[in-house]
Short mmCIF file of C-alpha atoms and ligand atoms in Angstrom, two decimals:
data_model
loop_
_atom_site.label_atom_id
_atom_site.label_comp_id
_atom_site.label_asym_id
_atom_site.label_seq_id
_atom_site.Cartn_x
_atom_site.Cartn_y
_atom_site.Cartn_z
CA MET X 807 99.04 -174.42 -37.62
CA GLU X 808 97.56 -171.67 -39.70
CA PRO X 809 98.85 -168.23 -38.71
CA SER X 810 96.34 -165.93 -37.06
CA THR X 811 95.70 -162.66 -38.84
CA THR X 812 96.19 -160.24 -35.98
CA ALA X 813 98.86 -157.65 -36.43
CA GLY X 814 101.70 -158.98 -34.32
CA VAL X 815 101.25 -162.60 -35.36
CA GLU X 816 104.14 -163.57 -37.54
CA LYS X 817 103.43 -164.49 -41.11
CA PRO X 818 105.40 -167.38 -42.64
CA ALA X 819 108.41 -166.10 -44.51
CA GLY X 820 110.06 -167.48 -47.61
CA LYS X 821 108.75 -168.92 -50.83
CA LYS X 822 105.02 -168.65 -51.21
CA ALA X 823 103.02 -171.46 -52.80
CA PRO X 824 100.55 -170.27 -55.43
CA LEU X 825 97.12 -169.55 -53.95
CA MET X 826 93.85 -170.75 -55.42
CA SER X 827 91.12 -168.13 -55.80
CA VAL X 828 88.02 -168.44 -53.63
CA GLU X 829 85.78 -168.71 -56.71
CA GLU X 830 87.88 -171.52 -58.12
CA ALA X 831 87.82 -173.30 -54.77
CA ILE X 832 84.02 -173.00 -54.47
CA GLY X 833 83.80 -174.31 -58.03
CA LEU X 834 85.99 -177.31 -57.17
CA VAL X 835 84.10 -178.09 -53.96
CA THR X 836 80.70 -177.95 -55.69
CA ALA X 837 81.76 -179.38 -59.09
CA GLY X 838 79.51 -182.18 -60.29
CA VAL X 839 77.44 -182.05 -57.11
CA SER X 840 73.73 -182.77 -57.50
CA ALA X 841 70.82 -183.57 -55.22
CA LEU X 842 71.19 -186.74 -53.16
CA GLY X 843 67.64 -188.01 -53.62
CA VAL X 844 63.96 -187.09 -53.31
CA GLU X 845 61.59 -187.49 -50.40
CA GLN X 846 58.04 -186.32 -49.72
CA VAL X 847 57.44 -183.98 -46.78
CA ALA X 848 54.25 -182.50 -45.39
CA VAL X 849 53.83 -178.96 -46.67
CA ALA X 850 53.86 -177.71 -43.07
CA LEU X 851 57.38 -179.11 -42.61
CA ALA X 852 58.92 -177.89 -45.87
CA ASP X 853 60.49 -174.67 -44.57
CA GLY X 854 64.02 -174.35 -45.98
CA ARG X 855 63.82 -177.58 -47.97
CA VAL X 856 64.79 -177.55 -51.64
CA LEU X 857 62.08 -178.42 -54.13
CA ALA X 858 63.07 -181.51 -56.14
CA GLN X 859 60.58 -181.12 -59.01
CA ASP X 860 58.62 -178.32 -60.66
CA LEU X 861 55.34 -177.91 -58.81
CA PRO X 862 52.26 -177.38 -60.98
CA ALA X 863 49.14 -175.87 -59.46
CA ARG X 864 46.50 -178.54 -58.83
CA ARG X 865 43.75 -175.91 -58.94
CA THR X 866 42.96 -172.56 -60.50
CA GLN X 867 43.00 -169.55 -58.19
CA PRO X 868 40.64 -167.77 -57.86
CA PRO X 869 38.49 -170.72 -58.94
CA ALA X 870 35.87 -168.27 -60.33
CA ASP X 871 35.50 -164.50 -60.69
CA MET X 872 35.33 -163.34 -57.08
CA SER X 873 34.52 -160.15 -55.30
CA ALA X 874 37.39 -158.19 -53.79
CA MET X 875 35.03 -156.00 -51.72
CA ASP X 876 31.76 -155.95 -49.79
CA GLY X 877 28.98 -154.40 -51.91
CA TYR X 878 26.64 -155.34 -54.74
CA ALA X 879 27.31 -157.45 -57.82
CA VAL X 880 25.80 -155.70 -60.84
CA ARG X 881 25.98 -155.48 -64.61
CA GLY X 882 28.46 -152.71 -65.43
CA SER X 883 26.24 -151.45 -68.22
CA ASP X 884 23.48 -150.75 -65.63
CA ILE X 885 25.49 -148.27 -63.60
CA VAL X 886 27.11 -146.11 -66.23
CA GLN X 887 25.09 -143.21 -64.92
CA THR X 888 24.66 -142.35 -61.24
CA PRO X 889 22.26 -142.55 -59.55
CA ALA X 890 21.14 -145.95 -60.82
CA ARG X 891 18.34 -147.88 -59.06
CA LEU X 892 18.66 -151.69 -58.93
CA ALA X 893 16.55 -154.45 -57.40
CA VAL X 894 18.41 -156.69 -54.88
CA ILE X 895 17.49 -160.30 -55.72
CA GLY X 896 19.71 -162.29 -53.34
CA GLU X 897 23.08 -162.68 -51.63
CA SER X 898 26.50 -164.22 -52.44
CA ALA X 899 28.85 -164.81 -49.48
CA ALA X 900 32.25 -166.55 -49.26
CA GLY X 901 31.57 -170.27 -49.60
CA ARG X 902 27.82 -169.66 -50.25
CA PRO X 903 27.35 -168.52 -53.87
CA PHE X 904 24.10 -167.07 -55.23
CA PRO X 905 22.51 -169.83 -57.31
CA GLY X 906 20.89 -167.62 -59.95
CA ALA X 907 21.93 -164.95 -62.45
CA VAL X 908 21.88 -161.16 -62.32
CA GLY X 909 19.65 -159.71 -65.00
CA PRO X 910 19.35 -156.09 -66.26
CA GLY X 911 18.31 -153.72 -63.45
CA GLN X 912 19.22 -156.28 -60.79
CA ALA X 913 21.90 -156.55 -58.07
CA VAL X 914 23.09 -159.26 -55.66
CA ARG X 915 24.40 -158.41 -52.21
CA ILE X 916 28.01 -159.68 -52.22
CA PHE X 917 30.85 -160.02 -49.74
CA THR X 918 34.63 -160.23 -50.10
CA GLY X 919 35.73 -163.63 -51.41
CA ALA X 920 32.28 -164.56 -52.75
CA VAL X 921 31.70 -165.82 -56.30
CA VAL X 922 30.44 -163.07 -58.61
CA PRO X 923 27.10 -164.41 -59.90
CA GLU X 924 26.47 -165.11 -63.54
CA GLY X 925 25.41 -162.00 -65.44
CA ALA X 926 27.25 -159.60 -63.12
CA ASP X 927 30.72 -158.26 -64.00
CA THR X 928 31.22 -155.41 -61.55
CA VAL X 929 30.99 -154.89 -57.79
CA VAL X 930 29.78 -151.54 -56.47
CA ILE X 931 31.25 -151.09 -53.02
CA GLN X 932 28.62 -150.71 -50.32
CA GLU X 933 29.98 -147.29 -49.36
CA ASN X 934 28.84 -146.07 -52.81
CA THR X 935 25.24 -147.22 -52.41
CA SER X 936 22.19 -146.44 -50.31
CA ARG X 937 19.65 -149.14 -49.64
CA ASP X 938 15.91 -148.93 -49.15
CA GLY X 939 14.36 -152.36 -48.62
CA ASP X 940 15.23 -154.46 -51.67
CA VAL X 941 16.29 -151.49 -53.77
CA ILE X 942 19.77 -149.91 -53.93
CA THR X 943 20.74 -146.60 -55.45
CA THR X 944 24.33 -146.00 -56.52
CA THR X 945 25.69 -142.76 -55.06
CA ALA X 946 29.01 -142.54 -56.90
CA PRO X 947 30.13 -143.78 -60.31
CA THR X 948 31.81 -147.20 -60.56
CA ALA X 949 33.72 -148.18 -63.69
CA ALA X 950 32.69 -151.47 -65.27
CA LEU X 951 34.73 -154.58 -64.23
CA ARG X 952 35.81 -153.01 -60.92
CA ASN X 953 36.42 -154.89 -57.64
CA VAL X 954 36.39 -158.31 -59.27
CA ARG X 955 39.29 -160.78 -59.07
CA LYS X 956 39.18 -162.65 -62.36
CA LYS X 957 39.24 -166.44 -62.37
CA GLY X 958 42.85 -167.71 -62.58
CA CYS X 959 44.48 -164.30 -62.10
CA ASP X 960 46.73 -165.81 -59.37
CA PHE X 961 47.49 -169.24 -60.88
CA THR X 962 45.91 -171.82 -63.15
CA ALA X 963 45.68 -175.59 -62.80
CA GLY X 964 48.54 -177.40 -64.51
CA THR X 965 50.88 -174.41 -64.67
CA PRO X 966 54.04 -174.67 -62.51
CA GLY X 967 54.06 -172.10 -59.71
CA LEU X 968 57.34 -173.17 -58.11
CA PHE X 969 60.40 -174.70 -59.71
CA ALA X 970 62.88 -177.45 -58.91
CA GLY X 971 65.96 -176.19 -57.08
CA ARG X 972 64.14 -173.51 -55.11
CA ARG X 973 64.86 -173.35 -51.36
CA LEU X 974 61.37 -172.92 -49.97
CA THR X 975 60.48 -169.87 -47.93
CA GLY X 976 57.36 -169.47 -45.85
CA ARG X 977 55.86 -167.52 -48.76
CA ASP X 978 56.62 -170.36 -51.17
CA ILE X 979 54.99 -172.78 -48.76
CA MET X 980 51.85 -170.62 -48.67
CA LEU X 981 51.74 -170.77 -52.48
CA ALA X 982 52.34 -174.55 -52.53
CA ALA X 983 49.53 -175.07 -50.03
CA ALA X 984 47.16 -172.79 -51.97
CA MET X 985 48.03 -174.76 -55.12
CA ASP X 986 46.57 -177.72 -53.18
CA HIS X 987 49.72 -179.66 -52.34
CA ALA X 988 49.58 -181.46 -49.00
CA VAL X 989 53.04 -182.99 -49.50
CA LEU X 990 55.99 -181.66 -51.44
CA PRO X 991 58.82 -183.48 -53.25
CA VAL X 992 62.05 -182.16 -51.73
CA ALA X 993 65.69 -183.15 -51.78
CA ARG X 994 66.68 -185.46 -48.98
CA ARG X 995 68.73 -183.78 -46.28
CA PRO X 996 72.51 -184.35 -46.52
CA ARG X 997 73.81 -186.33 -43.53
CA VAL X 998 76.87 -184.61 -42.15
CA ALA X 999 79.43 -185.84 -39.63
CA VAL X 1000 81.51 -183.23 -37.82
CA LEU X 1001 84.77 -184.03 -36.06
CA GLN X 1002 87.26 -181.80 -34.31
CA THR X 1003 90.89 -182.60 -33.56
CA GLY X 1004 93.34 -181.18 -31.08
CA ASP X 1005 95.08 -182.41 -27.91
CA GLU X 1006 94.30 -179.07 -26.29
CA LEU X 1007 90.55 -179.34 -26.80
CA VAL X 1008 87.99 -180.04 -24.08
CA LEU X 1009 84.21 -180.01 -24.26
CA PRO X 1010 82.44 -177.10 -22.55
CA GLY X 1011 82.14 -177.76 -18.83
CA THR X 1012 84.54 -180.72 -18.80
CA GLY X 1013 88.01 -179.15 -18.54
CA THR X 1014 90.34 -179.01 -15.56
CA GLY X 1015 91.11 -175.31 -16.02
CA GLN X 1016 94.72 -175.73 -17.14
CA ASP X 1017 96.17 -172.91 -19.20
CA SER X 1018 96.90 -175.29 -22.06
CA GLU X 1019 93.26 -176.21 -22.50
CA ILE X 1020 91.00 -174.71 -25.14
CA VAL X 1021 87.28 -175.23 -24.91
CA VAL X 1022 85.92 -176.31 -28.29
CA SER X 1023 83.62 -174.07 -30.19
CA ASN X 1024 83.91 -174.93 -33.87
CA ALA X 1025 81.47 -177.83 -34.09
CA PHE X 1026 78.70 -175.73 -32.57
CA GLY X 1027 79.02 -173.11 -35.30
CA LEU X 1028 79.47 -175.71 -38.04
CA ALA X 1029 76.40 -177.62 -36.87
CA THR X 1030 74.32 -174.44 -36.81
CA LEU X 1031 75.34 -173.45 -40.32
CA ALA X 1032 74.89 -176.98 -41.64
CA ARG X 1033 71.43 -177.43 -40.10
CA ARG X 1034 70.29 -174.09 -41.40
CA ALA X 1035 71.56 -175.16 -44.81
CA GLY X 1036 69.26 -178.18 -44.57
CA ALA X 1037 71.61 -180.89 -43.28
CA GLU X 1038 71.21 -183.50 -40.55
CA VAL X 1039 74.28 -183.15 -38.35
CA THR X 1040 76.02 -185.72 -36.16
CA ASP X 1041 78.82 -184.52 -33.91
CA LEU X 1042 81.46 -187.26 -33.78
CA GLY X 1043 83.15 -185.47 -30.90
CA LEU X 1044 86.75 -184.67 -30.11
CA VAL X 1045 89.67 -186.62 -31.47
CA ARG X 1046 93.21 -186.46 -30.12
CA ASP X 1047 96.14 -185.50 -32.36
CA ASP X 1048 96.94 -189.15 -32.87
CA LEU X 1049 96.94 -190.84 -36.26
CA VAL X 1050 95.41 -194.08 -35.01
CA ALA X 1051 92.66 -192.27 -33.11
CA ILE X 1052 91.81 -189.98 -36.03
CA ARG X 1053 91.83 -192.92 -38.47
CA ALA X 1054 89.36 -194.82 -36.30
CA VAL X 1055 86.89 -191.94 -36.29
CA VAL X 1056 87.42 -191.28 -40.00
CA GLU X 1057 86.81 -194.97 -40.78
CA HIS X 1058 83.48 -194.78 -38.97
CA ALA X 1059 82.61 -191.48 -40.64
CA LEU X 1060 83.24 -193.01 -44.08
CA SER X 1061 81.26 -196.18 -43.42
CA GLY X 1062 78.19 -195.05 -45.37
CA GLU X 1063 76.13 -193.47 -42.61
CA PHE X 1064 77.06 -189.98 -43.83
CA ASP X 1065 77.15 -188.08 -47.11
CA LEU X 1066 79.73 -185.57 -45.96
CA VAL X 1067 82.46 -185.55 -43.34
CA VAL X 1068 83.53 -182.12 -42.09
CA SER X 1069 86.63 -181.82 -39.96
CA SER X 1070 88.02 -178.83 -38.17
CA GLY X 1071 91.63 -178.42 -37.18
CA GLY X 1072 94.78 -180.34 -38.04
CA ALA X 1073 94.51 -179.23 -41.66
CA SER X 1074 97.79 -177.37 -41.92
CA VAL X 1075 101.37 -178.57 -42.20
CA GLY X 1076 102.50 -178.77 -38.56
CA ASP X 1077 103.76 -182.02 -36.97
CA HIS X 1078 100.42 -182.41 -35.18
CA ASP X 1079 98.27 -181.63 -38.19
CA LEU X 1080 97.26 -185.20 -38.88
CA MET X 1081 93.86 -184.86 -40.48
CA GLY X 1082 95.22 -185.04 -44.03
CA PRO X 1083 97.43 -188.09 -43.40
CA ALA X 1084 94.57 -189.85 -41.56
CA LEU X 1085 92.10 -189.20 -44.35
CA ARG X 1086 94.54 -190.41 -47.00
CA ALA X 1087 95.40 -193.48 -44.94
CA GLU X 1088 91.68 -194.30 -44.91
CA GLY X 1089 91.57 -194.13 -48.70
CA VAL X 1090 90.21 -190.64 -49.18
CA GLU X 1091 91.30 -189.02 -52.41
CA LEU X 1092 92.22 -185.68 -50.97
CA PHE X 1093 93.13 -182.31 -52.40
CA VAL X 1094 94.81 -179.78 -50.17
CA HIS X 1095 94.88 -176.24 -51.39
CA LYS X 1096 96.03 -172.95 -50.05
CA ILE X 1097 93.14 -170.65 -50.80
CA ALA X 1098 93.50 -166.92 -51.32
CA LEU X 1099 91.14 -166.00 -48.52
CA ARG X 1100 91.35 -164.49 -45.07
CA PRO X 1101 90.61 -165.79 -42.52
CA GLY X 1102 91.41 -169.33 -43.53
CA LYS X 1103 93.82 -170.61 -46.14
CA PRO X 1104 94.44 -174.34 -45.90
CA LEU X 1105 91.40 -176.21 -47.18
CA MET X 1106 91.09 -179.92 -47.80
CA PHE X 1107 88.42 -181.60 -49.80
CA GLY X 1108 87.95 -184.93 -51.45
CA GLY X 1109 85.99 -188.09 -51.14
CA LYS X 1110 85.82 -191.84 -50.95
CA GLY X 1111 83.04 -193.73 -52.66
CA GLY X 1112 79.95 -191.60 -52.29
CA VAL X 1113 81.19 -189.80 -49.19
CA ARG X 1114 82.59 -186.30 -49.52
CA VAL X 1115 85.14 -184.82 -47.15
CA LEU X 1116 85.73 -181.16 -46.32
CA GLY X 1117 88.63 -180.25 -44.02
CA LEU X 1118 88.35 -176.81 -42.48
CA PRO X 1119 90.96 -174.85 -40.50
CA GLY X 1120 90.96 -175.00 -36.70
CA ASN X 1121 91.00 -171.34 -35.79
CA PRO X 1122 87.37 -170.72 -34.81
CA VAL X 1123 86.74 -167.67 -36.97
CA SER X 1124 88.48 -169.29 -39.94
CA SER X 1125 86.45 -172.45 -39.42
CA HIS X 1126 83.21 -170.49 -39.39
CA VAL X 1127 84.00 -168.23 -42.33
CA CYS X 1128 85.25 -171.16 -44.44
CA ALA X 1129 82.07 -173.04 -43.56
CA MET X 1130 79.99 -170.08 -44.78
CA VAL X 1131 82.02 -169.86 -47.97
CA PHE X 1132 82.48 -173.58 -48.79
CA LEU X 1133 80.34 -175.83 -46.58
CA VAL X 1134 77.01 -174.02 -46.92
CA PRO X 1135 77.15 -173.83 -50.76
CA LEU X 1136 78.20 -177.50 -50.87
CA LEU X 1137 75.27 -178.55 -48.67
CA ARG X 1138 72.86 -176.53 -50.76
CA ALA X 1139 74.27 -178.02 -53.97
CA LEU X 1140 73.78 -181.49 -52.43
CA GLN X 1141 70.08 -180.60 -52.28
CA GLY X 1142 69.94 -179.38 -55.88
CA ASP X 1143 69.65 -175.74 -54.84
CA THR X 1144 70.06 -173.68 -58.02
CA ALA X 1145 71.40 -170.70 -56.01
CA PRO X 1146 73.82 -172.33 -53.55
CA GLY X 1147 75.61 -169.10 -52.71
CA PRO X 1148 77.37 -167.77 -50.77
CA VAL X 1149 74.64 -165.15 -50.96
CA THR X 1150 76.03 -161.62 -51.00
CA ALA X 1151 74.30 -158.26 -50.71
CA PRO X 1152 75.29 -154.75 -51.78
CA ALA X 1153 76.27 -152.20 -49.13
CA ARG X 1154 78.41 -149.12 -48.64
CA LEU X 1155 81.53 -148.58 -46.61
CA ALA X 1156 80.94 -146.54 -43.47
CA VAL X 1157 84.66 -145.80 -43.10
CA ASP X 1158 87.78 -145.48 -45.22
CA ILE X 1159 89.59 -148.74 -45.81
CA THR X 1160 93.11 -149.63 -46.96
CA ALA X 1161 94.05 -151.52 -50.12
CA ASN X 1162 93.82 -155.31 -49.99
CA ASP X 1163 96.45 -157.90 -50.86
CA VAL X 1164 96.17 -161.15 -52.80
CA ARG X 1165 93.70 -162.82 -50.41
CA ARG X 1166 89.93 -162.25 -50.60
CA ASP X 1167 89.19 -160.83 -47.19
CA PHE X 1168 86.01 -161.71 -45.31
CA MET X 1169 86.14 -159.05 -42.61
CA ARG X 1170 83.91 -159.30 -39.58
CA ALA X 1171 81.79 -156.16 -39.70
CA ARG X 1172 78.66 -154.44 -38.46
CA MET X 1173 75.79 -153.09 -40.56
CA ASP X 1174 73.99 -149.83 -40.02
CA ARG X 1175 70.81 -149.24 -42.04
CA HIS X 1176 70.24 -145.60 -42.99
CA ALA X 1177 66.85 -143.96 -43.44
CA ASP X 1178 67.25 -144.11 -47.26
CA GLY X 1179 67.52 -147.92 -47.05
CA THR X 1180 71.26 -148.14 -47.74
CA VAL X 1181 73.35 -150.38 -45.51
CA HIS X 1182 76.63 -148.92 -44.25
CA VAL X 1183 79.28 -151.32 -43.04
CA THR X 1184 82.03 -150.84 -40.48
CA PRO X 1185 84.72 -153.54 -40.10
CA CYS X 1186 85.32 -154.67 -36.51
CA ALA X 1187 88.47 -153.27 -34.94
CA SER X 1188 90.13 -156.68 -34.63
CA GLN X 1189 90.23 -159.15 -37.50
CA ASP X 1190 91.99 -161.88 -35.48
CA SER X 1191 91.00 -165.29 -36.84
CA ALA X 1192 90.75 -166.72 -33.32
CA MET X 1193 88.59 -164.09 -31.64
CA LEU X 1194 85.07 -165.34 -31.08
CA SER X 1195 83.97 -162.27 -29.15
CA VAL X 1196 84.50 -160.24 -32.32
CA LEU X 1197 82.74 -162.84 -34.50
CA ALA X 1198 79.75 -162.84 -32.16
CA SER X 1199 79.55 -159.05 -32.14
CA ALA X 1200 79.58 -158.87 -35.96
CA ASP X 1201 76.44 -159.17 -38.05
CA CYS X 1202 77.99 -159.57 -41.49
CA LEU X 1203 81.15 -160.30 -43.41
CA LEU X 1204 82.53 -157.44 -45.50
CA ILE X 1205 84.09 -158.87 -48.65
CA ARG X 1206 87.30 -157.27 -49.88
CA PRO X 1207 88.25 -158.70 -53.29
CA PRO X 1208 91.90 -159.53 -53.98
CA PHE X 1209 93.94 -156.42 -54.75
CA ALA X 1210 90.97 -154.11 -54.06
CA PRO X 1211 92.34 -150.56 -54.00
CA ALA X 1212 91.96 -148.33 -50.97
CA ALA X 1213 88.35 -147.18 -50.66
CA THR X 1214 86.61 -144.35 -48.87
CA ALA X 1215 83.46 -144.06 -46.79
CA GLY X 1216 80.40 -144.22 -49.04
CA ASP X 1217 82.02 -146.45 -51.68
CA PRO X 1218 79.98 -149.50 -52.68
CA CYS X 1219 80.98 -152.88 -51.27
CA GLU X 1220 79.63 -156.41 -50.92
CA ILE X 1221 78.67 -158.20 -47.74
CA ILE X 1222 77.45 -161.60 -46.60
CA PRO X 1223 74.88 -160.92 -43.86
CA PHE X 1224 74.88 -163.49 -41.04
CA ASP X 1225 71.51 -165.17 -40.79
CA ASP X 1226 72.25 -167.18 -37.69
P1 AMP F 448 94.84 -176.26 -35.89
O1 AMP F 448 94.18 -175.99 -37.20
O2 AMP F 448 94.56 -177.64 -35.39
O3 AMP F 448 96.30 -175.96 -35.95
O4 AMP F 448 94.21 -175.28 -34.85
C1 AMP F 448 94.40 -173.88 -34.97
C2 AMP F 448 93.89 -173.18 -33.73
O5 AMP F 448 92.50 -173.38 -33.61
C3 AMP F 448 94.49 -173.67 -32.43
O6 AMP F 448 94.70 -172.55 -31.61
C4 AMP F 448 93.42 -174.55 -31.84
O7 AMP F 448 93.45 -174.59 -30.44
C5 AMP F 448 92.17 -173.91 -32.34
N1 AMP F 448 91.14 -174.92 -32.53
C6 AMP F 448 91.27 -176.06 -33.24
N2 AMP F 448 90.14 -176.76 -33.23
C7 AMP F 448 89.28 -176.07 -32.49
C8 AMP F 448 87.90 -176.26 -32.11
N3 AMP F 448 87.25 -177.35 -32.50
N4 AMP F 448 87.29 -175.34 -31.35
C9 AMP F 448 87.98 -174.23 -30.97
N5 AMP F 448 89.25 -173.97 -31.30
C10 AMP F 448 89.91 -174.88 -32.06
MG1 MG F 449 95.43 -178.68 -33.90
#
């Protein structure tokens, strides 16, 4: 099994195999990956989906010059000097435009969102007028062309407003809807199978309470990350450390129902680490690499036919961190996301920190936002790769690059904020 990273847990001695950098590993996992296919979804259901094609506006917005205020639509040249007296000849409200034109010396009562009538080019806000019957007098100067939203200032018909590869936010969806799209072309969701191996594992609530039992946790975290990255997830359950049993589940997982098989556990070099042999026996072309990251290290990936395979470590924190670093970018790439991540953010160290070794460290940490907007990060006291209580109490990963020198409080650093 993979060694834990707590002080006190022995590290393997002897000759060290060369480690692959995290960047190189992400590159290998996502190399040549493109979107799986396109489907149409209702705009209301497009949250988090990745746009499959550029999206041109189907309308111009605003569709005409429109008032940004309540007041009077006038000809700017009429109100150069205050007071100016103008005759009110009608009204333009949102959805109910004034049918005529504004001539010299005339005004039209207008409300926010209403079409500015022909002839008028300026809106005098009502606070700057006094009204007596059908006559208004301007009480403060208004510059020409004020308080009018020009036709097409937001977007114009035929011009793309959103681009292929964008993971849609609620704000994007507002824009898509306003551009008059009822359905959106998005990448189909990757179908992911998750399986967990280990003779010690029991499902929550099903154990007998023996000291040798471990209640599974990994698939719950993997499923959460995968779903939030846009995937459909099927949990294939627990598999014993038995080659025949693992092969049977792997065979099913590779049968075409899924685009990606994610395993946790059994990925190292112990006698009971059978995931690699089982995958190979089922015809998976598999690469096993020791990655220069902590927590984690052994990582398997490969594929058979159109099905990809990602083998993550069993230690719960390692499984989760490796999923954030490798699985989430892979799933996003499988949807054509042009920014698959992992998405990092700048921060500052809240405490002094020692120099790092060869492995890129993803330390569980907590953020503290200061009044000036800077985020200050404190690593959790324990960085044990098995401790879920620490993982749950953290709200970000603090990234320590390989061979980073010792740093002091206030130094800049990079983090991956948890969004789950
Ligand atoms: P392995 O990678 O199979 O050697 O497992 C490493 C450690 O992670 C062992 O202590 C396992 O009990 C634990 N582990 C493996 N799989 C899971 C899982 N699905 N949920 C929680 N812990 C696990
Ligand atoms: Mg195991």
